[in-house]
Amino acid sequence: MSRNLHVTVAAIAERDGRFLLVEERVAGELRLNQPAGHLEIGESLHQAVVREALEETGCDFRPEALLGVYLWRVPDSELTYLRAAFCGTLSEPHPHRALDDGIERTLWLRRDEIIARRPQWRSPLILRCVDDYLSGCRYPLDLLVDLLPHD
């Protein structure tokens, strides 16, 4: 596997027509993304999205369906991301839970508000996941097979 291929997960949560996003500092700039991050060695995709959502939002995320699997290559780069996006529900924030380094805050934005902030997007996967969610894309979680050893 190439060192330039990154396996990531993303949590897609919607409430009353608004989608959960995080503002994060990336290379000194404020960027917009869904709660997302890299798969760690030894964890399943399901475990990774629950962990990432908690770290970036301070809330428990309960995946209900696989939204999609996306392959995106950063323009003018050899970096490629393979993203598994999950849709689900989010708990209220845990009191006193600090957010990951670089995460400034969480936001709930409508689709038009997300589009208006396009210059801040971390990637085009943000809108693609929102649009797939709105179009009804859903795949059962058991589509993903976990063959990792369990303790």
PDB file of C-alpha atoms in Angstrom:
ATOM      1  CA  MET A   1       0.000   0.000   0.000  1.00  0.00           C
ATOM      2  CA  SER A   2       1.255   3.440  -0.854  1.00  0.00           C
ATOM      3  CA  ARG A   3       2.248   5.774   1.965  1.00  0.00           C
ATOM      4  CA  ASN A   4       0.167   8.348   0.104  1.00  0.00           C
ATOM      5  CA  LEU A   5      -3.085   6.400   0.569  1.00  0.00           C
ATOM      6  CA  HIS A   6      -4.956   7.348   3.737  1.00  0.00           C
ATOM      7  CA  VAL A   7      -7.959   5.388   5.027  1.00  0.00           C
ATOM      8  CA  THR A   8     -10.349   7.718   6.823  1.00  0.00           C
ATOM      9  CA  VAL A   9     -13.831   7.698   8.323  1.00  0.00           C
ATOM     10  CA  ALA A  10     -16.447  10.438   8.631  1.00  0.00           C
ATOM     11  CA  ALA A  11     -19.561  10.897  10.746  1.00  0.00           C
ATOM     12  CA  ILE A  12     -22.577  12.431   8.999  1.00  0.00           C
ATOM     13  CA  ALA A  13     -25.256  13.650  11.411  1.00  0.00           C
ATOM     14  CA  GLU A  14     -28.333  15.703  10.520  1.00  0.00           C
ATOM     15  CA  ARG A  15     -30.817  17.515  12.754  1.00  0.00           C
ATOM     16  CA  ASP A  16     -33.704  19.550  11.411  1.00  0.00           C
ATOM     17  CA  GLY A  17     -32.048  20.051   8.014  1.00  0.00           C
ATOM     18  CA  ARG A  18     -28.683  21.032   9.482  1.00  0.00           C
ATOM     19  CA  PHE A  19     -25.517  18.966   9.257  1.00  0.00           C
ATOM     20  CA  LEU A  20     -22.818  18.575  11.865  1.00  0.00           C
ATOM     21  CA  LEU A  21     -19.446  20.009  10.881  1.00  0.00           C
ATOM     22  CA  VAL A  22     -16.286  20.979  12.689  1.00  0.00           C
ATOM     23  CA  GLU A  23     -14.045  23.966  12.198  1.00  0.00           C
ATOM     24  CA  GLU A  24     -10.426  22.885  12.449  1.00  0.00           C
ATOM     25  CA  ARG A  25      -7.003  24.465  12.073  1.00  0.00           C
ATOM     26  CA  VAL A  26      -5.051  22.874   9.230  1.00  0.00           C
ATOM     27  CA  ALA A  27      -1.634  24.347   8.447  1.00  0.00           C
ATOM     28  CA  GLY A  28      -2.690  27.529  10.226  1.00  0.00           C
ATOM     29  CA  GLU A  29      -5.928  27.953   8.257  1.00  0.00           C
ATOM     30  CA  LEU A  30      -9.488  27.452   9.489  1.00  0.00           C
ATOM     31  CA  ARG A  31     -11.091  24.581   7.546  1.00  0.00           C
ATOM     32  CA  LEU A  32     -14.535  22.975   7.541  1.00  0.00           C
ATOM     33  CA  ASN A  33     -15.081  19.214   7.617  1.00  0.00           C
ATOM     34  CA  GLN A  34     -17.368  16.541   8.939  1.00  0.00           C
ATOM     35  CA  PRO A  35     -16.043  14.908  12.106  1.00  0.00           C
ATOM     36  CA  ALA A  36     -13.471  12.659  10.451  1.00  0.00           C
ATOM     37  CA  GLY A  37     -10.070  11.133  10.818  1.00  0.00           C
ATOM     38  CA  HIS A  38      -7.707   8.294  10.114  1.00  0.00           C
ATOM     39  CA  LEU A  39      -8.280   4.617  10.784  1.00  0.00           C
ATOM     40  CA  GLU A  40      -5.850   3.422  13.453  1.00  0.00           C
ATOM     41  CA  ILE A  41      -4.109   0.060  13.402  1.00  0.00           C
ATOM     42  CA  GLY A  42      -6.231  -2.620  15.048  1.00  0.00           C
ATOM     43  CA  GLU A  43      -9.576  -0.811  14.916  1.00  0.00           C
ATOM     44  CA  SER A  44     -12.577  -1.428  12.708  1.00  0.00           C
ATOM     45  CA  LEU A  45     -14.110   1.300  10.556  1.00  0.00           C
ATOM     46  CA  HIS A  46     -17.077   1.347  12.938  1.00  0.00           C
ATOM     47  CA  GLN A  47     -14.808   1.823  15.966  1.00  0.00           C
ATOM     48  CA  ALA A  48     -12.835   4.528  14.147  1.00  0.00           C
ATOM     49  CA  VAL A  49     -15.866   6.683  13.324  1.00  0.00           C
ATOM     50  CA  VAL A  50     -17.205   6.433  16.880  1.00  0.00           C
ATOM     51  CA  ARG A  51     -13.785   7.429  18.268  1.00  0.00           C
ATOM     52  CA  GLU A  52     -13.229  10.272  15.804  1.00  0.00           C
ATOM     53  CA  ALA A  53     -16.678  11.750  16.419  1.00  0.00           C
ATOM     54  CA  LEU A  54     -16.122  11.682  20.178  1.00  0.00           C
ATOM     55  CA  GLU A  55     -12.667  13.245  19.887  1.00  0.00           C
ATOM     56  CA  GLU A  56     -13.773  16.011  17.525  1.00  0.00           C
ATOM     57  CA  THR A  57     -17.233  16.826  18.915  1.00  0.00           C
ATOM     58  CA  GLY A  58     -17.289  15.593  22.513  1.00  0.00           C
ATOM     59  CA  CYS A  59     -20.427  13.595  21.640  1.00  0.00           C
ATOM     60  CA  ASP A  60     -21.176   9.902  21.242  1.00  0.00           C
ATOM     61  CA  PHE A  61     -21.930   8.957  17.621  1.00  0.00           C
ATOM     62  CA  ARG A  62     -24.064   5.922  16.885  1.00  0.00           C
ATOM     63  CA  PRO A  63     -23.638   4.786  13.268  1.00  0.00           C
ATOM     64  CA  GLU A  64     -26.905   3.613  11.735  1.00  0.00           C
ATOM     65  CA  ALA A  65     -25.853   3.052   8.120  1.00  0.00           C
ATOM     66  CA  LEU A  66     -22.910   3.248   5.778  1.00  0.00           C
ATOM     67  CA  LEU A  67     -23.449   6.287   3.588  1.00  0.00           C
ATOM     68  CA  GLY A  68     -20.739   5.460   1.074  1.00  0.00           C
ATOM     69  CA  VAL A  69     -17.101   4.762   0.369  1.00  0.00           C
ATOM     70  CA  TYR A  70     -15.285   7.549  -1.458  1.00  0.00           C
ATOM     71  CA  LEU A  71     -11.907   7.707  -3.173  1.00  0.00           C
ATOM     72  CA  TRP A  72     -10.487  11.212  -3.555  1.00  0.00           C
ATOM     73  CA  ARG A  73      -7.110  12.301  -4.815  1.00  0.00           C
ATOM     74  CA  VAL A  74      -5.879  15.714  -3.718  1.00  0.00           C
ATOM     75  CA  PRO A  75      -5.335  17.812  -6.870  1.00  0.00           C
ATOM     76  CA  ASP A  76      -1.696  18.326  -7.865  1.00  0.00           C
ATOM     77  CA  SER A  77      -0.635  15.761  -5.275  1.00  0.00           C
ATOM     78  CA  GLU A  78      -0.031  12.067  -4.830  1.00  0.00           C
ATOM     79  CA  LEU A  79      -2.183  12.055  -1.677  1.00  0.00           C
ATOM     80  CA  THR A  80      -5.269   9.869  -1.970  1.00  0.00           C
ATOM     81  CA  TYR A  81      -7.988   9.374   0.623  1.00  0.00           C
ATOM     82  CA  LEU A  82     -10.306   6.395   0.925  1.00  0.00           C
ATOM     83  CA  ARG A  83     -13.190   7.568   3.127  1.00  0.00           C
ATOM     84  CA  ALA A  84     -15.920   5.436   4.679  1.00  0.00           C
ATOM     85  CA  ALA A  85     -18.752   7.770   5.662  1.00  0.00           C
ATOM     86  CA  PHE A  86     -21.382   6.724   8.176  1.00  0.00           C
ATOM     87  CA  CYS A  87     -24.676   8.397   8.978  1.00  0.00           C
ATOM     88  CA  GLY A  88     -26.132   8.177  12.435  1.00  0.00           C
ATOM     89  CA  THR A  89     -27.209   9.956  15.564  1.00  0.00           C
ATOM     90  CA  LEU A  90     -25.266  12.076  17.993  1.00  0.00           C
ATOM     91  CA  SER A  91     -25.663  12.415  21.754  1.00  0.00           C
ATOM     92  CA  GLU A  92     -25.517  15.682  23.618  1.00  0.00           C
ATOM     93  CA  PRO A  93     -21.936  16.811  24.332  1.00  0.00           C
ATOM     94  CA  HIS A  94     -20.178  15.320  27.338  1.00  0.00           C
ATOM     95  CA  PRO A  95     -19.633  18.125  29.826  1.00  0.00           C
ATOM     96  CA  HIS A  96     -16.011  19.157  30.277  1.00  0.00           C
ATOM     97  CA  ARG A  97     -14.778  16.970  27.394  1.00  0.00           C
ATOM     98  CA  ALA A  98     -12.004  18.768  25.510  1.00  0.00           C
ATOM     99  CA  LEU A  99     -12.014  18.623  21.719  1.00  0.00           C
ATOM    100  CA  ASP A 100      -9.054  17.307  19.709  1.00  0.00           C
ATOM    101  CA  ASP A 101      -6.110  19.614  19.085  1.00  0.00           C
ATOM    102  CA  GLY A 102      -6.904  21.853  16.141  1.00  0.00           C
ATOM    103  CA  ILE A 103     -10.699  21.580  16.462  1.00  0.00           C
ATOM    104  CA  GLU A 104     -12.059  25.059  17.150  1.00  0.00           C
ATOM    105  CA  ARG A 105     -15.779  24.277  17.418  1.00  0.00           C
ATOM    106  CA  THR A 106     -18.708  22.281  16.106  1.00  0.00           C
ATOM    107  CA  LEU A 107     -21.350  23.780  13.814  1.00  0.00           C
ATOM    108  CA  TRP A 108     -24.754  22.741  12.527  1.00  0.00           C
ATOM    109  CA  LEU A 109     -25.180  24.146   9.000  1.00  0.00           C
ATOM    110  CA  ARG A 110     -27.828  23.881   6.283  1.00  0.00           C
ATOM    111  CA  ARG A 111     -26.716  22.719   2.834  1.00  0.00           C
ATOM    112  CA  ASP A 112     -26.801  26.283   1.461  1.00  0.00           C
ATOM    113  CA  GLU A 113     -24.642  27.497   4.363  1.00  0.00           C
ATOM    114  CA  ILE A 114     -22.141  24.721   3.648  1.00  0.00           C
ATOM    115  CA  ILE A 115     -21.986  25.754  -0.015  1.00  0.00           C
ATOM    116  CA  ALA A 116     -21.475  29.407   0.984  1.00  0.00           C
ATOM    117  CA  ARG A 117     -18.377  28.354   2.923  1.00  0.00           C
ATOM    118  CA  ARG A 118     -16.805  26.386   0.034  1.00  0.00           C
ATOM    119  CA  PRO A 119     -13.413  28.186   0.313  1.00  0.00           C
ATOM    120  CA  GLN A 120     -13.041  26.657   3.791  1.00  0.00           C
ATOM    121  CA  TRP A 121     -13.801  23.062   2.815  1.00  0.00           C
ATOM    122  CA  ARG A 122     -11.171  20.506   3.716  1.00  0.00           C
ATOM    123  CA  SER A 123     -12.283  18.499   0.659  1.00  0.00           C
ATOM    124  CA  PRO A 124     -15.158  18.188  -1.824  1.00  0.00           C
ATOM    125  CA  LEU A 125     -16.242  15.078   0.075  1.00  0.00           C
ATOM    126  CA  ILE A 126     -18.114  17.373   2.483  1.00  0.00           C
ATOM    127  CA  LEU A 127     -20.842  18.311   0.008  1.00  0.00           C
ATOM    128  CA  ARG A 128     -20.821  14.912  -1.706  1.00  0.00           C
ATOM    129  CA  CYS A 129     -21.633  13.207   1.611  1.00  0.00           C
ATOM    130  CA  VAL A 130     -24.385  15.731   2.393  1.00  0.00           C
ATOM    131  CA  ASP A 131     -25.912  15.271  -1.060  1.00  0.00           C
ATOM    132  CA  ASP A 132     -25.709  11.479  -0.840  1.00  0.00           C
ATOM    133  CA  TYR A 133     -27.404  11.632   2.554  1.00  0.00           C
ATOM    134  CA  LEU A 134     -30.168  13.872   1.192  1.00  0.00           C
ATOM    135  CA  SER A 135     -30.691  11.575  -1.804  1.00  0.00           C
ATOM    136  CA  GLY A 136     -31.304   8.645   0.553  1.00  0.00           C
ATOM    137  CA  CYS A 137     -28.084   6.663   0.110  1.00  0.00           C
ATOM    138  CA  ARG A 138     -27.882   4.115   2.911  1.00  0.00           C
ATOM    139  CA  TYR A 139     -26.143   0.748   3.091  1.00  0.00           C
ATOM    140  CA  PRO A 140     -26.403  -1.733   5.964  1.00  0.00           C
ATOM    141  CA  LEU A 141     -23.541  -1.722   8.433  1.00  0.00           C
ATOM    142  CA  ASP A 142     -23.070  -5.459   7.941  1.00  0.00           C
ATOM    143  CA  LEU A 143     -21.807  -4.676   4.446  1.00  0.00           C
ATOM    144  CA  LEU A 144     -18.497  -4.050   6.217  1.00  0.00           C
ATOM    145  CA  VAL A 145     -16.779  -7.229   7.324  1.00  0.00           C
ATOM    146  CA  ASP A 146     -14.385  -6.980  10.262  1.00  0.00           C
ATOM    147  CA  LEU A 147     -11.753  -9.722  10.155  1.00  0.00           C
ATOM    148  CA  LEU A 148      -9.558  -8.155  12.828  1.00  0.00           C
ATOM    149  CA  PRO A 149      -8.566 -10.308  15.803  1.00  0.00           C
ATOM    150  CA  HIS A 150     -10.650  -9.558  18.887  1.00  0.00           C
ATOM    151  CA  ASP A 151      -9.324  -9.639  22.440  1.00  0.00           C
TER     152      ASP A 151
END
